[in-house]
mmCIF file of C-alpha atoms in Angstrom:
data_model
loop_
_atom_site.group_PDB
_atom_site.id
_atom_site.type_symbol
_atom_site.label_atom_id
_atom_site.label_comp_id
_atom_site.label_asym_id
_atom_site.label_seq_id
_atom_site.Cartn_x
_atom_site.Cartn_y
_atom_site.Cartn_z
ATOM 1 C CA ASP A 909 25.836 -36.343 20.016
ATOM 2 C CA PRO A 910 25.609 -33.209 17.937
ATOM 3 C CA ALA A 911 24.784 -32.183 21.261
ATOM 4 C CA ALA A 912 28.474 -32.410 22.375
ATOM 5 C CA PRO A 913 31.371 -30.326 22.253
ATOM 6 C CA ASP A 914 33.762 -33.129 23.047
ATOM 7 C CA ALA A 915 34.279 -37.181 23.788
ATOM 8 C CA LEU A 916 35.570 -34.943 27.087
ATOM 9 C CA ALA A 917 32.105 -33.985 27.081
ATOM 10 C CA VAL A 918 30.431 -36.920 26.521
ATOM 11 C CA VAL A 919 32.873 -38.926 29.769
ATOM 12 C CA LEU A 920 32.410 -36.326 31.752
ATOM 13 C CA HIS A 921 28.670 -34.689 32.444
ATOM 14 C CA PHE A 922 26.450 -37.293 29.686
ATOM 15 C CA LYS A 923 24.301 -39.190 32.276
ATOM 16 C CA GLY A 924 23.586 -42.219 29.088
ATOM 17 C CA PHE A 925 26.810 -42.505 28.361
ATOM 18 C CA LEU A 926 27.870 -43.086 32.308
ATOM 19 C CA ALA A 927 24.635 -44.981 32.938
ATOM 20 C CA LEU A 928 26.098 -47.732 30.480
ATOM 21 C CA ALA A 929 28.882 -47.376 32.088
ATOM 22 C CA ALA A 930 27.999 -48.743 35.252
ATOM 23 C CA HIS A 931 26.246 -50.601 33.119
ATOM 24 C CA ARG A 932 29.078 -52.519 31.331
ATOM 25 C CA ALA A 933 31.239 -53.228 35.571
ATOM 26 C CA ALA A 934 28.321 -53.935 36.868
ATOM 27 C CA HIS A 935 26.849 -56.633 33.933
ATOM 28 C CA ALA A 936 30.865 -58.195 34.253
ATOM 29 C CA LEU A 937 30.610 -58.137 38.284
ATOM 30 C CA TRP A 938 26.691 -60.326 37.098
ATOM 31 C CA GLY A 939 28.872 -62.211 35.115
ATOM 32 C CA SER A 940 31.128 -63.008 37.525
ATOM 33 C CA GLY A 941 29.007 -64.512 40.179
ATOM 34 C CA ASP A 942 29.691 -61.176 42.217
ATOM 35 C CA ARG A 943 25.642 -59.928 43.047
ATOM 36 C CA ASP A 944 26.322 -58.400 45.220
ATOM 37 C CA VAL A 945 27.581 -55.253 44.762
ATOM 38 C CA ALA A 946 26.625 -54.930 40.743
ATOM 39 C CA LEU A 947 23.208 -55.010 42.229
ATOM 40 C CA LEU A 948 24.664 -52.288 44.746
ATOM 41 C CA LEU A 949 26.704 -50.713 41.722
ATOM 42 C CA GLN A 950 23.818 -50.938 39.723
ATOM 43 C CA GLY A 951 21.424 -49.355 42.517
ATOM 44 C CA ARG A 952 23.944 -46.132 42.782
ATOM 45 C CA ALA A 953 23.846 -45.281 39.358
ATOM 46 C CA SER A 954 19.712 -46.062 38.902
ATOM 47 C CA ALA A 955 19.657 -43.406 41.891
ATOM 48 C CA LEU A 956 22.612 -41.060 40.056
ATOM 49 C CA PHE A 957 21.784 -41.454 37.048
ATOM 50 C CA GLY A 958 17.930 -41.899 36.736
ATOM 51 C CA VAL A 959 18.609 -45.034 34.791
ATOM 52 C CA ASP A 960 18.213 -48.206 36.025
ATOM 53 C CA ILE A 961 18.860 -51.247 33.792
ATOM 54 C CA HIS A 962 19.685 -54.191 35.941
ATOM 55 C CA PRO A 963 23.081 -56.011 35.757
ATOM 56 C CA ALA A 964 22.519 -59.679 34.046
ATOM 57 C CA ALA A 965 20.671 -56.895 31.114
ATOM 58 C CA SER A 966 22.285 -57.005 28.371
ATOM 59 C CA VAL A 967 23.080 -54.140 25.649
ATOM 60 C CA GLY A 968 25.274 -54.159 22.929
ATOM 61 C CA ALA A 969 28.210 -51.934 21.801
ATOM 62 C CA GLY A 970 27.166 -49.147 20.193
ATOM 63 C CA ALA A 971 24.139 -48.234 21.923
ATOM 64 C CA PHE A 972 22.543 -44.346 22.801
ATOM 65 C CA LEU A 973 20.706 -43.145 25.898
ATOM 66 C CA ASP A 974 19.700 -40.169 24.443
ATOM 67 C CA HIS A 975 18.648 -37.604 27.493
ATOM 68 C CA ALA A 976 18.566 -40.743 29.305
ATOM 69 C CA THR A 977 15.940 -40.314 32.610
ATOM 70 C CA GLY A 978 13.495 -42.349 33.206
ATOM 71 C CA ILE A 979 15.103 -45.480 31.354
ATOM 72 C CA VAL A 980 14.104 -49.078 32.760
ATOM 73 C CA VAL A 981 15.893 -52.523 31.511
ATOM 74 C CA GLY A 982 14.307 -55.845 33.808
ATOM 75 C CA GLU A 983 16.907 -58.224 33.869
ATOM 76 C CA GLN A 984 16.880 -60.476 30.789
ATOM 77 C CA ALA A 985 16.108 -58.181 28.865
ATOM 78 C CA SER A 986 19.008 -57.570 26.100
ATOM 79 C CA LEU A 987 18.582 -54.350 23.428
ATOM 80 C CA GLY A 988 21.567 -54.794 20.553
ATOM 81 C CA GLU A 989 23.680 -53.476 19.086
ATOM 82 C CA GLY A 990 23.818 -49.518 17.706
ATOM 83 C CA CYS A 991 20.304 -48.646 19.041
ATOM 84 C CA TYR A 992 19.364 -44.908 19.929
ATOM 85 C CA VAL A 993 17.352 -45.240 22.949
ATOM 86 C CA LEU A 994 15.249 -42.219 24.549
ATOM 87 C CA HIS A 995 13.670 -40.891 27.480
ATOM 88 C CA GLY A 996 11.675 -42.689 29.603
ATOM 89 C CA VAL A 997 11.659 -46.373 27.533
ATOM 90 C CA THR A 998 11.035 -49.228 29.583
ATOM 91 C CA LEU A 999 12.426 -52.959 28.576
ATOM 92 C CA GLY A 1000 9.933 -55.005 31.419
ATOM 93 C CA ALA A 1001 7.723 -57.804 32.312
ATOM 94 C CA THR A 1002 4.440 -58.360 31.720
ATOM 95 C CA GLY A 1003 4.218 -62.110 34.171
ATOM 96 C CA LYS A 1004 4.175 -64.048 30.772
ATOM 97 C CA VAL A 1005 7.280 -66.486 29.836
ATOM 98 C CA ARG A 1006 8.098 -67.296 26.449
ATOM 99 C CA ASP A 1007 10.954 -70.219 25.969
ATOM 100 C CA GLY A 1008 12.366 -69.091 29.257
ATOM 101 C CA ARG A 1009 12.713 -65.175 29.018
ATOM 102 C CA ARG A 1010 9.963 -62.465 30.871
ATOM 103 C CA HIS A 1011 11.471 -59.445 29.518
ATOM 104 C CA PRO A 1012 12.009 -57.870 25.704
ATOM 105 C CA ALA A 1013 14.856 -58.828 23.585
ATOM 106 C CA VAL A 1014 16.118 -55.994 20.560
ATOM 107 C CA GLY A 1015 16.995 -56.328 17.907
ATOM 108 C CA ALA A 1016 20.455 -54.264 16.820
ATOM 109 C CA GLY A 1017 19.503 -50.231 14.935
ATOM 110 C CA VAL A 1018 16.439 -50.333 16.337
ATOM 111 C CA THR A 1019 14.943 -46.759 17.833
ATOM 112 C CA LEU A 1020 12.779 -46.855 20.685
ATOM 113 C CA GLY A 1021 10.962 -43.169 21.035
ATOM 114 C CA SER A 1022 10.451 -41.449 24.479
ATOM 115 C CA GLY A 1023 7.749 -43.323 26.425
ATOM 116 C CA ALA A 1024 7.203 -46.137 25.205
ATOM 117 C CA SER A 1025 7.547 -49.594 26.511
ATOM 118 C CA VAL A 1026 8.456 -52.646 24.911
ATOM 119 C CA LEU A 1027 7.141 -55.548 27.615
ATOM 120 C CA GLY A 1028 6.402 -59.217 28.218
ATOM 121 C CA PRO A 1029 9.044 -61.351 25.945
ATOM 122 C CA ILE A 1030 9.225 -60.507 23.587
ATOM 123 C CA THR A 1031 11.411 -59.432 20.215
ATOM 124 C CA VAL A 1032 12.027 -56.250 18.167
ATOM 125 C CA GLY A 1033 13.163 -56.929 14.849
ATOM 126 C CA ASP A 1034 17.048 -55.417 13.646
ATOM 127 C CA GLY A 1035 16.263 -51.422 12.925
ATOM 128 C CA ALA A 1036 12.570 -51.231 13.955
ATOM 129 C CA THR A 1037 11.490 -48.090 15.152
ATOM 130 C CA VAL A 1038 8.750 -47.738 18.083
ATOM 131 C CA GLY A 1039 7.344 -44.264 18.220
ATOM 132 C CA ALA A 1040 6.819 -42.774 21.153
ATOM 133 C CA ASN A 1041 4.597 -43.618 23.440
ATOM 134 C CA ALA A 1042 4.323 -46.596 21.838
ATOM 135 C CA CYS A 1043 3.072 -49.613 24.361
ATOM 136 C CA VAL A 1044 4.477 -52.891 22.183
ATOM 137 C CA THR A 1045 3.385 -56.621 23.518
ATOM 138 C CA LYS A 1046 3.412 -58.550 20.141
ATOM 139 C CA ASP A 1047 6.217 -59.328 18.136
ATOM 140 C CA VAL A 1048 7.914 -55.994 15.500
ATOM 141 C CA GLU A 1049 9.324 -57.322 12.099
ATOM 142 C CA ALA A 1050 12.864 -56.182 10.870
ATOM 143 C CA GLY A 1051 12.406 -53.136 9.856
ATOM 144 C CA ALA A 1052 9.246 -52.400 10.578
ATOM 145 C CA THR A 1053 7.819 -49.264 12.006
ATOM 146 C CA VAL A 1054 4.641 -49.252 15.320
ATOM 147 C CA VAL A 1055 3.644 -46.066 16.226
ATOM 148 C CA GLU A 1056 1.074 -45.139 19.560
ATOM 149 C CA THR A 1057 -2.672 -44.740 17.309
ATOM 150 C CA GLY A 1058 -4.448 -44.529 21.005
ATOM 151 C CA TYR A 1059 -4.418 -46.760 24.658
ATOM 152 C CA LEU A 1060 -2.867 -50.030 23.662
ATOM 153 C CA ASN A 1061 -4.420 -49.894 19.969
ATOM 154 C CA ASN A 1062 -0.977 -49.327 18.102
ATOM 155 C CA ARG A 1063 -0.258 -49.019 14.097
ATOM 156 C CA VAL A 1064 2.469 -51.645 13.128
ATOM 157 C CA LEU A 1065 3.431 -50.249 9.339
ATOM 158 C CA ALA A 1066 4.804 -52.858 8.177
ATOM 159 C CA PRO A 1067 8.674 -51.866 6.098
ATOM 160 C CA ARG A 1068 8.940 -51.224 2.129
ATOM 161 C CA LYS A 1069 8.841 -54.121 0.562
ATOM 162 C CA LYS A 1070 11.634 -54.121 -3.364
ATOM 163 C CA LYS A 1071 9.440 -53.912 -6.484
ATOM 164 C CA ALA A 1072 10.472 -56.748 -8.093
ATOM 165 C CA SER A 1073 12.646 -55.654 -11.244
#
């Protein structure tokens, strides 16, 4: 984070980092079958940091929660490596199930803008960008950008195709 004066400041004061550290501990507890303690830790971390990541959710290495307030990640959600997540993002369910999943799978290197909601058993491809306040309920192709253009009316900007030489 460019705002961090040094690594110690991140470890001591940056709640996105602290929330992820708590999640990783809760996720390990969940995986080992100690679900009550995992949920207890998750509840305390949620109250302390304002970030609610279910212990069963998968968060890849290098994920970065910037500002972190108001982030919600549901039980079956997955967030790929190197994702950049801004405040107010929700990875949630809609009540629909696809392939046994209720929550979204977000690929590697995805940017989720502030206030974005990615909902249901959908997939957001690697390197995609979901703009601020977009509500996404359909699959997003790798490298595409989704922007909010009105209530539940998103515009998908497909990745540029390379011209044949």
